[in-house]
CSV table of C-alpha atoms in Angstrom, one decimal:
chain,number,residue,atom,x,y,z
B,26,MET,CA,133.3,98.0,94.5
B,27,ALA,CA,130.0,96.2,94.5
B,28,ILE,CA,128.7,95.0,91.2
B,29,ALA,CA,125.2,96.0,90.0
B,30,SER,CA,124.7,94.6,86.6
B,31,ALA,CA,121.6,94.8,84.4
B,32,SER,CA,122.2,91.3,83.2
B,33,LEU,CA,121.8,88.0,85.0
B,34,LEU,CA,125.0,86.8,86.6
B,35,SER,CA,125.6,83.1,87.0
B,36,LEU,CA,126.4,81.7,90.4
B,37,ASP,CA,127.9,78.4,91.4
B,38,SER,CA,125.3,76.1,93.0
B,39,HIS,CA,124.1,72.5,92.9
B,40,VAL,CA,121.1,71.8,90.8
B,41,LEU,CA,118.1,70.6,92.8
B,42,SER,CA,114.8,69.5,91.4
B,43,ALA,CA,111.5,71.0,92.5
B,44,SER,CA,110.2,67.5,93.3
B,45,SER,CA,112.9,67.1,96.0
B,46,LEU,CA,111.5,69.8,98.3
B,47,HIS,CA,111.9,68.8,101.9
B,48,ARG,CA,108.7,67.9,103.6
B,49,SER,CA,109.2,69.0,107.1
B,50,PRO,CA,107.6,71.1,109.8
B,51,HIS,CA,109.7,74.0,108.6
B,52,ARG,CA,108.4,73.8,105.0
B,53,ALA,CA,108.0,77.3,103.6
B,54,ARG,CA,105.2,78.9,101.7
B,55,PRO,CA,105.0,77.7,98.0
B,56,PHE,CA,106.3,80.0,95.3
B,57,SER,CA,104.5,80.9,92.1
B,58,ARG,CA,105.6,78.3,89.6
B,59,ARG,CA,106.4,79.0,85.9
B,60,LYS,CA,108.6,77.7,83.2
B,61,SER,CA,112.0,79.3,83.3
B,62,TRP,CA,113.1,81.3,80.3
B,63,LEU,CA,115.9,78.8,79.5
B,64,LEU,CA,113.5,75.9,79.5
B,65,VAL,CA,111.0,77.7,77.2
B,66,ARG,CA,113.8,78.6,74.9
B,67,ALA,CA,114.9,74.9,74.7
B,68,ARG,CA,111.4,73.8,73.9
B,69,ASN,CA,111.1,76.4,71.1
B,70,LYS,CA,114.1,74.8,69.4
B,71,LYS,CA,112.5,71.3,69.5
B,72,THR,CA,108.9,72.1,68.7
B,73,ASN,CA,108.6,75.7,67.4
B,74,SER,CA,105.2,75.6,69.1
B,75,LEU,CA,105.8,78.4,71.7
B,76,SER,CA,105.9,82.0,70.8
B,77,VAL,CA,108.6,84.4,71.9
B,78,ILE,CA,106.1,86.3,73.9
B,79,GLU,CA,105.6,83.3,76.1
B,80,ALA,CA,109.3,83.3,77.0
B,81,LYS,CA,109.3,86.8,78.4
B,82,ILE,CA,109.3,87.3,82.1
B,83,SER,CA,106.0,88.6,83.4
B,84,THR,CA,105.9,90.3,86.8
B,85,ASP,CA,102.6,88.4,87.4
B,86,ASP,CA,104.6,85.1,87.4
B,87,VAL,CA,107.2,86.2,89.9
B,88,SER,CA,106.7,85.8,93.7
B,89,GLU,CA,107.5,88.9,95.8
B,90,GLU,CA,109.0,88.9,99.2
B,91,ASP,CA,110.1,91.7,101.5
B,92,ILE,CA,113.2,90.2,103.0
B,93,VAL,CA,115.0,87.1,101.6
B,94,ILE,CA,117.8,85.5,103.6
B,95,VAL,CA,120.1,83.3,101.5
B,96,GLY,CA,121.4,80.4,103.6
B,97,ALA,CA,120.0,78.6,106.7
B,98,GLY,CA,123.2,78.2,108.6
B,99,ILE,CA,124.0,79.9,111.9
B,100,ALA,CA,124.1,83.4,110.4
B,101,GLY,CA,121.0,83.0,108.4
B,102,LEU,CA,118.8,81.5,111.1
B,103,ALA,CA,120.0,83.9,113.8
B,104,THR,CA,119.3,86.8,111.5
B,105,ALA,CA,115.8,85.5,110.8
B,106,VAL,CA,115.1,84.9,114.5
B,107,SER,CA,116.4,88.4,115.4
B,108,LEU,CA,114.2,90.0,112.8
B,109,GLN,CA,111.2,87.9,113.9
B,110,ARG,CA,111.8,89.0,117.5
B,111,LEU,CA,111.6,92.6,116.3
B,112,GLY,CA,108.4,92.0,114.4
B,113,VAL,CA,109.9,91.8,110.9
B,114,ARG,CA,109.1,88.8,108.6
B,115,SER,CA,111.7,87.2,106.4
B,116,LEU,CA,112.0,84.2,104.1
B,117,VAL,CA,115.1,81.9,104.4
B,118,LEU,CA,116.3,80.1,101.2
B,119,GLU,CA,118.4,77.0,101.8
B,120,GLN,CA,119.8,75.0,98.9
B,121,ALA,CA,119.9,71.7,100.9
B,122,GLU,CA,116.9,69.5,101.4
B,123,SER,CA,116.9,70.0,105.2
B,124,LEU,CA,119.0,71.8,107.8
B,125,ARG,CA,122.7,71.2,107.3
B,126,THR,CA,123.2,69.6,110.7
B,127,GLY,CA,126.5,67.8,109.9
B,128,GLY,CA,129.8,68.8,111.4
B,129,THR,CA,130.9,68.8,115.0
B,130,SER,CA,130.6,71.6,117.5
B,131,LEU,CA,131.7,75.2,118.0
B,132,THR,CA,132.9,77.0,121.1
B,133,LEU,CA,130.8,80.0,122.2
B,134,PHE,CA,132.2,82.6,124.5
B,135,LYS,CA,130.2,85.2,126.5
B,136,ASN,CA,129.6,87.4,123.5
B,137,GLY,CA,127.9,84.6,121.7
B,138,TRP,CA,125.8,83.7,124.8
B,139,ARG,CA,124.7,87.3,125.2
B,140,VAL,CA,123.4,87.2,121.6
B,141,LEU,CA,121.6,83.9,122.2
B,142,ASP,CA,120.0,85.3,125.3
B,143,ALA,CA,118.9,88.5,123.4
B,144,ILE,CA,117.1,86.4,120.8
B,145,GLY,CA,115.5,84.0,123.3
B,146,VAL,CA,117.4,80.7,122.9
B,147,GLY,CA,120.2,80.9,125.4
B,148,SER,CA,118.4,79.1,128.2
B,149,ASP,CA,117.3,76.3,125.8
B,150,LEU,CA,120.9,75.6,124.9
B,151,ARG,CA,122.6,76.0,128.3
B,152,SER,CA,120.7,73.1,129.7
B,153,GLN,CA,122.2,70.7,127.1
B,154,PHE,CA,125.9,71.7,127.2
B,155,LEU,CA,128.6,71.8,129.9
B,156,GLU,CA,130.1,75.1,131.0
B,157,ILE,CA,133.8,75.0,130.5
B,158,GLN,CA,135.7,76.1,133.6
B,159,GLY,CA,139.2,76.7,132.1
B,160,MET,CA,141.9,75.5,129.9
B,161,VAL,CA,145.2,73.6,130.2
B,162,VAL,CA,148.1,73.8,127.7
B,163,LYS,CA,150.5,70.8,127.3
B,164,SER,CA,153.4,69.9,125.1
B,165,ASP,CA,153.3,67.0,122.7
B,166,ASP,CA,155.1,64.8,125.3
B,167,GLY,CA,152.2,65.3,127.8
B,168,ARG,CA,154.0,67.9,130.0
B,169,GLU,CA,151.7,70.6,131.4
B,170,LEU,CA,152.9,74.1,130.4
B,171,ARG,CA,150.1,76.3,131.9
B,172,SER,CA,146.6,76.2,133.1
B,173,PHE,CA,143.9,78.9,133.4
B,174,THR,CA,140.5,79.3,135.0
B,175,PHE,CA,138.1,81.5,133.1
B,176,LYS,CA,136.3,83.0,136.0
B,177,ASP,CA,139.6,84.0,137.7
B,178,GLU,CA,140.4,86.1,134.6
B,179,ASP,CA,136.9,87.4,134.0
B,180,GLU,CA,134.0,86.7,136.4
B,181,SER,CA,131.5,87.3,133.6
B,182,GLN,CA,133.0,84.9,131.1
B,183,GLU,CA,130.9,82.0,129.9
B,184,VAL,CA,132.3,79.2,127.7
B,185,ARG,CA,130.5,76.2,126.3
B,186,ALA,CA,131.1,73.9,123.3
B,187,VAL,CA,127.8,73.6,121.4
B,188,GLU,CA,126.8,71.0,118.9
B,189,ARG,CA,126.1,72.7,115.6
B,190,LYS,CA,123.2,70.4,114.9
B,191,ILE,CA,121.4,71.4,118.1
B,192,LEU,CA,122.1,75.1,117.7
B,193,LEU,CA,120.6,75.1,114.2
B,194,GLU,CA,117.5,73.2,115.3
B,195,THR,CA,117.0,75.4,118.3
B,196,LEU,CA,117.1,78.5,116.1
B,197,ALA,CA,114.9,77.0,113.4
B,198,ILE,CA,112.1,76.0,115.8
B,199,LYS,CA,111.8,79.7,116.9
B,200,LEU,CA,110.7,80.6,113.3
B,201,PRO,CA,107.2,80.1,111.7
B,202,SER,CA,106.8,76.9,109.8
B,203,ALA,CA,106.8,78.8,106.5
B,204,ALA,CA,109.9,80.8,107.2
B,205,VAL,CA,112.5,78.4,105.7
B,206,GLN,CA,112.3,77.2,102.0
B,207,PHE,CA,114.5,74.1,101.5
B,208,SER,CA,115.8,72.8,98.1
B,209,SER,CA,116.1,76.4,97.1
B,210,GLY,CA,119.6,77.0,95.7
B,211,LEU,CA,120.3,80.4,94.3
B,212,ALA,CA,121.2,80.3,90.6
B,213,ARG,CA,121.1,83.9,89.4
B,214,MET,CA,120.7,87.5,90.7
B,215,GLU,CA,119.8,90.7,88.9
B,216,ARG,CA,119.1,94.2,90.2
B,217,ARG,CA,116.0,95.7,88.7
B,218,GLU,CA,115.5,99.3,87.8
B,219,ASN,CA,113.2,99.8,90.8
B,220,GLY,CA,116.0,98.6,93.2
B,221,LYS,CA,114.5,95.2,93.9
B,222,MET,CA,116.5,92.1,93.4
B,223,LEU,CA,115.3,89.4,91.0
B,224,LEU,CA,116.4,86.0,92.3
B,225,GLU,CA,116.2,82.9,90.2
B,226,LEU,CA,116.5,79.5,91.9
B,227,VAL,CA,118.0,76.4,90.4
B,228,ASP,CA,114.5,74.9,89.8
B,229,GLY,CA,113.5,77.9,87.7
B,230,THR,CA,111.5,79.7,90.4
B,231,ARG,CA,111.8,83.5,90.4
B,232,LEU,CA,111.1,86.0,93.1
B,233,LEU,CA,111.6,89.7,93.7
B,234,ALA,CA,113.0,90.8,97.0
B,235,LYS,CA,113.1,94.2,98.4
B,236,ILE,CA,116.0,93.2,100.7
B,237,VAL,CA,118.5,90.3,100.2
B,238,ILE,CA,120.7,89.2,103.1
B,239,GLY,CA,123.5,86.9,102.1
B,240,CYS,CA,124.3,84.4,104.9
B,241,ASP,CA,125.5,81.7,102.5
B,242,GLY,CA,128.9,80.9,104.0
B,243,ILE,CA,132.6,81.2,103.0
B,244,ARG,CA,131.9,80.4,99.3
B,245,SER,CA,129.0,82.8,99.2
B,246,PRO,CA,127.5,83.3,95.7
B,247,VAL,CA,126.0,86.6,97.0
B,248,ALA,CA,129.4,87.8,98.1
B,249,LYS,CA,130.8,86.8,94.7
B,250,TRP,CA,128.1,88.8,93.0
B,251,MET,CA,129.0,91.8,95.2
B,252,GLY,CA,132.6,91.7,94.0
B,253,PHE,CA,134.3,89.9,96.9
B,254,SER,CA,137.3,87.7,96.3
B,255,GLU,CA,137.5,84.1,97.2
B,256,PRO,CA,138.6,83.4,100.8
B,257,ARG,CA,142.4,82.8,101.0
B,258,TYR,CA,143.9,79.5,102.2
B,259,VAL,CA,146.1,80.2,105.2
B,260,GLY,CA,148.4,77.2,105.0
B,261,HIS,CA,146.8,75.0,107.6
B,262,CYS,CA,144.2,72.2,107.5
B,263,ALA,CA,142.2,70.8,110.4
B,264,PHE,CA,140.7,67.4,111.2
B,265,ARG,CA,137.6,67.6,113.4
B,266,GLY,CA,135.4,65.1,115.2
B,267,LEU,CA,133.0,64.5,118.0
B,268,GLY,CA,133.9,61.6,120.2
B,269,PHE,CA,131.1,59.6,121.9
B,270,TYR,CA,131.4,57.8,125.2
B,271,ALA,CA,128.4,55.7,125.8
B,272,ASN,CA,129.1,55.3,129.5
B,273,GLY,CA,130.1,58.9,130.1
B,274,GLN,CA,133.2,60.8,129.0
B,275,PRO,CA,136.1,61.0,131.5
B,276,PHE,CA,137.3,64.6,131.1
B,277,GLU,CA,137.1,67.6,133.3
B,278,PRO,CA,135.2,70.6,131.9
B,279,ARG,CA,138.1,72.4,130.4
B,280,VAL,CA,139.7,73.0,127.1
B,281,ASN,CA,142.8,70.9,126.5
B,282,TYR,CA,145.4,72.1,124.1
B,283,VAL,CA,148.5,70.2,122.9
B,284,TYR,CA,151.2,72.0,121.0
B,285,GLY,CA,153.9,70.4,118.8
B,286,ARG,CA,156.0,71.5,115.9
B,287,GLY,CA,153.8,72.7,113.0
B,288,LEU,CA,151.1,70.6,114.6
B,289,ARG,CA,148.6,71.2,117.4
B,290,ALA,CA,145.5,69.6,118.8
B,291,GLY,CA,142.7,70.3,121.2
B,292,TYR,CA,139.7,68.6,122.8
B,293,VAL,CA,136.9,69.9,125.0
B,294,PRO,CA,133.9,68.2,126.6
B,295,VAL,CA,130.6,69.1,125.0
B,296,SER,CA,128.1,67.1,127.1
B,297,PRO,CA,128.3,64.2,129.6
B,298,THR,CA,128.8,61.8,126.7
B,299,LYS,CA,130.5,63.8,123.9
B,300,VAL,CA,133.9,65.4,123.4
B,301,TYR,CA,134.9,67.7,120.5
B,302,TRP,CA,138.4,67.4,119.2
B,303,PHE,CA,140.6,68.9,116.4
B,304,ILE,CA,144.0,68.5,114.9
B,305,CYS,CA,145.6,71.4,113.0
B,306,PHE,CA,148.6,70.8,110.8
B,307,ASN,CA,150.7,72.7,108.3
B,308,SER,CA,150.2,71.9,104.6
B,309,PRO,CA,151.4,73.8,101.5
B,310,SER,CA,148.1,73.2,99.8
B,311,PRO,CA,144.7,71.9,100.9
B,312,GLY,CA,145.3,68.7,99.1
B,313,PRO,CA,142.6,66.4,97.6
B,314,LYS,CA,139.2,66.4,99.3
B,315,THR,CA,138.7,63.2,101.3
B,316,ILE,CA,135.4,62.2,102.9
B,317,ASP,CA,136.0,58.5,103.7
B,318,PRO,CA,135.8,58.3,107.5
B,319,SER,CA,138.3,55.4,107.8
B,320,VAL,CA,140.9,57.3,105.7
B,321,LEU,CA,140.4,60.5,107.7
B,322,LYS,CA,140.8,58.7,111.0
B,323,LYS,CA,143.9,56.9,109.8
B,324,GLN,CA,145.4,60.2,108.6
B,325,ALA,CA,144.5,62.0,111.9
B,326,LYS,CA,146.0,59.3,114.1
B,327,GLU,CA,149.2,59.2,112.0
B,328,LEU,CA,149.8,62.8,112.7
B,329,VAL,CA,149.6,62.4,116.5
B,330,LYS,CA,150.7,58.7,116.9
B,331,ASN,CA,153.3,59.6,119.5
B,332,TRP,CA,151.1,62.0,121.5
B,333,PRO,CA,149.1,61.3,124.7
B,334,SER,CA,147.0,58.2,124.3
B,335,GLU,CA,143.8,59.9,125.4
B,336,LEU,CA,143.7,61.9,122.1
B,337,LEU,CA,144.2,58.7,120.1
B,338,ASN,CA,141.4,57.0,122.0
B,339,LEU,CA,139.2,59.9,121.4
B,340,ILE,CA,139.7,59.6,117.6
B,341,ASP,CA,138.8,55.9,117.8
B,342,LEU,CA,135.6,56.7,119.6
B,343,THR,CA,134.4,59.2,117.0
B,344,PRO,CA,131.4,58.3,114.9
B,345,ASP,CA,132.1,58.3,111.2
B,346,GLU,CA,129.5,61.0,110.4
B,347,THR,CA,131.2,63.6,112.6
B,348,ILE,CA,134.7,63.4,111.3
B,349,SER,CA,135.9,65.8,108.7
B,350,LYS,CA,139.0,67.5,107.2
B,351,THR,CA,138.9,71.1,106.0
B,352,PRO,CA,141.3,73.7,104.8
B,353,LEU,CA,141.4,76.9,106.9
B,354,VAL,CA,140.7,80.1,105.1
B,355,ASP,CA,140.0,83.8,105.8
B,356,ARG,CA,139.4,87.1,104.0
B,357,TRP,CA,141.0,90.3,105.2
B,358,LEU,CA,138.7,93.3,104.8
B,359,TRP,CA,141.2,96.0,103.8
B,360,PRO,CA,139.9,99.5,104.2
B,361,ALA,CA,139.3,101.4,101.0
B,362,ILE,CA,140.2,98.2,99.0
B,363,SER,CA,137.6,95.5,100.0
B,364,PRO,CA,134.0,96.0,98.9
B,365,PRO,CA,131.6,97.2,101.6
B,366,PRO,CA,129.2,94.6,103.1
B,367,SER,CA,126.2,96.1,101.4
B,368,THR,CA,125.3,97.4,98.0
B,369,GLY,CA,121.8,98.9,97.6
B,370,THR,CA,119.6,96.7,99.6
B,371,THR,CA,121.8,93.6,99.5
B,372,VAL,CA,124.0,92.9,102.5
B,373,LEU,CA,126.3,90.2,103.9
B,374,VAL,CA,126.4,88.6,107.3
B,375,GLY,CA,128.8,86.2,109.0
B,376,ASP,CA,131.2,84.0,107.0
B,377,ALA,CA,129.8,85.3,103.7
B,378,TRP,CA,131.4,88.6,104.6
B,379,HIS,CA,134.3,87.9,107.0
B,380,PRO,CA,135.4,84.3,107.0
B,381,MET,CA,138.1,83.9,109.7
B,382,THR,CA,140.2,81.0,111.1
B,383,PRO,CA,138.9,79.3,114.3
B,384,ASN,CA,142.0,80.2,116.4
B,385,LEU,CA,140.0,82.6,118.7
B,386,GLY,CA,136.7,80.7,118.6
B,387,GLN,CA,135.0,83.8,117.2
B,388,GLY,CA,133.6,82.8,113.8
B,389,ALA,CA,130.2,81.8,115.1
B,390,CYS,CA,130.2,84.5,117.8
B,391,CYS,CA,130.8,87.2,115.3
B,392,ALA,CA,128.1,85.9,113.0
B,393,LEU,CA,125.6,86.0,115.9
B,394,GLU,CA,126.7,89.6,116.6
B,395,ASP,CA,126.2,90.6,113.0
B,396,ALA,CA,122.7,89.1,113.0
B,397,VAL,CA,121.4,91.2,116.0
B,398,VAL,CA,123.2,94.4,114.9
B,399,LEU,CA,121.8,94.2,111.4
B,400,ALA,CA,118.3,93.1,112.5
B,401,ARG,CA,118.0,96.1,114.9
B,402,LYS,CA,119.1,98.6,112.3
B,403,LEU,CA,116.8,97.2,109.7
B,404,ALA,CA,113.8,97.1,112.1
B,405,ASN,CA,114.4,100.7,113.0
B,406,ALA,CA,114.5,101.7,109.4
B,407,ILE,CA,111.9,99.4,107.9
B,408,ASN,CA,109.1,102.0,107.9
B,409,SER,CA,111.2,104.8,106.5
B,410,GLY,CA,111.5,103.7,102.9
B,411,PRO,CA,114.3,102.2,100.8
B,412,THR,CA,116.7,105.0,101.3
B,413,SER,CA,116.5,104.6,105.0
B,414,VAL,CA,117.1,100.8,104.6
B,415,GLU,CA,120.2,101.4,102.6
B,416,ASP,CA,121.4,103.9,105.2
B,417,ALA,CA,120.8,101.2,107.9
B,418,MET,CA,122.9,98.7,106.0
B,419,GLN,CA,125.7,101.2,105.6
B,420,SER,CA,125.5,101.9,109.3
B,421,TYR,CA,125.8,98.2,110.0
B,422,GLY,CA,129.0,98.0,107.9
B,423,ILE,CA,130.5,101.0,109.6
B,424,GLU,CA,129.8,99.6,113.0
B,425,ARG,CA,130.8,96.0,112.4
B,426,TRP,CA,134.0,96.5,110.3
B,427,PRO,CA,136.2,97.8,113.2
B,428,ARG,CA,135.1,94.7,115.1
B,429,VAL,CA,135.5,91.9,112.5
B,430,PHE,CA,138.6,93.0,110.6
B,431,PRO,CA,140.9,93.1,113.6
B,432,LEU,CA,139.6,89.8,114.9
B,433,THR,CA,140.2,88.2,111.5
B,434,VAL,CA,143.8,89.4,111.4
B,435,ARG,CA,144.4,88.5,115.0
B,436,ALA,CA,143.0,85.0,114.5
B,437,ASN,CA,145.3,84.5,111.6
B,438,LEU,CA,148.4,85.7,113.5
B,439,VAL,CA,147.6,83.5,116.5
B,440,GLY,CA,147.3,80.5,114.2
B,441,SER,CA,150.5,81.3,112.5
B,442,LEU,CA,152.4,81.6,115.8
B,443,LEU,CA,151.0,78.3,117.1
B,444,GLN,CA,151.9,76.5,113.9
B,445,TRP,CA,155.7,77.2,114.3
B,446,GLU,CA,157.9,74.4,113.1
B,447,ASN,CA,161.4,75.6,114.1
B,448,PRO,CA,162.5,73.5,117.1
B,449,VAL,CA,164.3,76.5,118.8
B,450,VAL,CA,161.3,78.7,118.5
B,451,CYS,CA,159.0,76.0,119.7
B,452,SER,CA,161.2,75.4,122.7
B,453,PHE,CA,161.1,79.1,123.5
B,454,ARG,CA,157.3,79.1,123.2
B,455,ASN,CA,156.9,76.1,125.4
B,456,ASN,CA,159.4,77.1,128.1
B,457,VAL,CA,159.2,80.8,128.2
B,458,VAL,CA,156.2,82.4,126.4
B,459,ILE,CA,153.4,80.1,127.6
B,460,PRO,CA,154.5,79.5,131.2
B,461,LYS,CA,155.7,83.0,132.0
B,462,LEU,CA,154.4,85.6,129.6
B,463,VAL,CA,150.9,84.7,128.5
B,464,ARG,CA,148.0,86.3,130.3
B,465,LEU,CA,144.5,85.0,129.5
B,466,GLY,CA,142.6,88.2,130.5
B,467,PRO,CA,143.9,90.4,127.6
B,468,ILE,CA,143.5,87.5,125.2
B,469,LEU,CA,139.7,87.3,126.0
B,470,GLU,CA,139.0,91.0,125.8
B,471,HIS,CA,137.5,90.5,122.4
B,472,THR,CA,134.6,88.6,124.0
B,473,ASN,CA,133.2,91.8,125.5
B,474,PHE,CA,130.1,92.7,123.6
B,475,GLU,CA,127.0,94.5,124.8
B,476,CYS,CA,123.7,93.2,123.5
B,477,GLU,CA,120.2,94.3,124.6
B,478,PRO,CA,117.3,91.9,124.4
B,479,SER,CA,115.4,91.9,121.2
B,480,LEU,CA,111.9,93.1,122.1
B,481,LYS,CA,109.0,91.9,120.0
B,482,ARG,CA,106.5,94.4,118.6
B,483,GLN,CA,103.8,94.5,115.9
B,484,THR,CA,105.0,92.7,112.7
B,485,SER,CA,106.1,95.2,110.1
B,486,GLU,CA,106.6,94.9,106.4
B,487,VAL,CA,109.2,96.6,104.2
B,488,PRO,CA,107.6,99.6,102.5
B,489,LYS,CA,106.8,99.4,98.8
B,490,GLN,CA,109.5,100.7,96.4
B,491,GLN,CA,108.4,102.9,93.6
């Protein structure tokens, strides 16, 4: 069940100072500034010069917003752009000092591209990334087990690996300059009697929001406040990187998979000079967090030291800032057990609601789908009052749950099957299952998603709540 407490609930976040606000073209509108209650209280203890009355929260000192989106990742920016296209303003809060453009790339299938087209950024991105024609599966000794061509299986299929950095920048540039507020980590949430949400940021800023959309990732404080459990570690970790070939990368435009025992790898061209790669390995625990690039490269190469040399060379050509190691996690949304994705006028989108393993390449695609579905439902309801907005959020959850829950489970099961360690089972997989039984068409059925273009109309505001 979702939690709606009358008291402030603490949330995990990094403390950022007000003076560190990012000065960028996307700088948001300033908030009303005031001393936080905690700071005033501390000053009372030292000086006794401030009255208790001064410590009370005044509604005159609190900024008010119609829609606040927490998190400026893919889900948050796509939701903001989708709303903007439908004439609905929003404010995006991001705890980092700028767009979090680290990381490597993500693979988008046709469902993701249909969303990007609907919100007006598909063409901008296509020109920068290669279309992937198919995939080839090999064993760890370099033997080819099977190859597929996407268009042969589905003429409408479209697959491209997209740099996360460029995707975020492309989405952000579609928003007004005041739409994203950086250095704005969420510290506390409280539901007020009038149904509005009081949000306190780590720098003491307070604002009231009629609608809160949590797009703050797999460790979402908003999801935690709503009663969701922490995502579950699935028993695998992944190294990732983005190799750079200054004179042009040598690979054909296809996904390359290599399967071993309890270990698998893949690499796919992103652009004429960049190639994304990953190595997924079994581990009983996530282990210590390591960020030293030289250590990460050494660990990754040790796992695949006897595998095809092109993978080892790719790791060597990876810039330090793109390599990472992450534990894989997910959250299963059990019917009648898991909380719904909305409570009142607070709702979750993307990884904040349904983190899934990357085995189907659908994490980002589903976040994009969430964004356009929720935006359309909110835009339709926005002039009908808060009850209609709550109904729209519930409708969003009813529509999206049958989509995201099966995909989360399926991605988990595919990963488990591909991480087999038993030599007999792996031999059966490589010599029977993959060469003779696997059909790509049914595997890609989940990429079917209808998405109408978002049509812009006169900008609307959320109606006042009584």
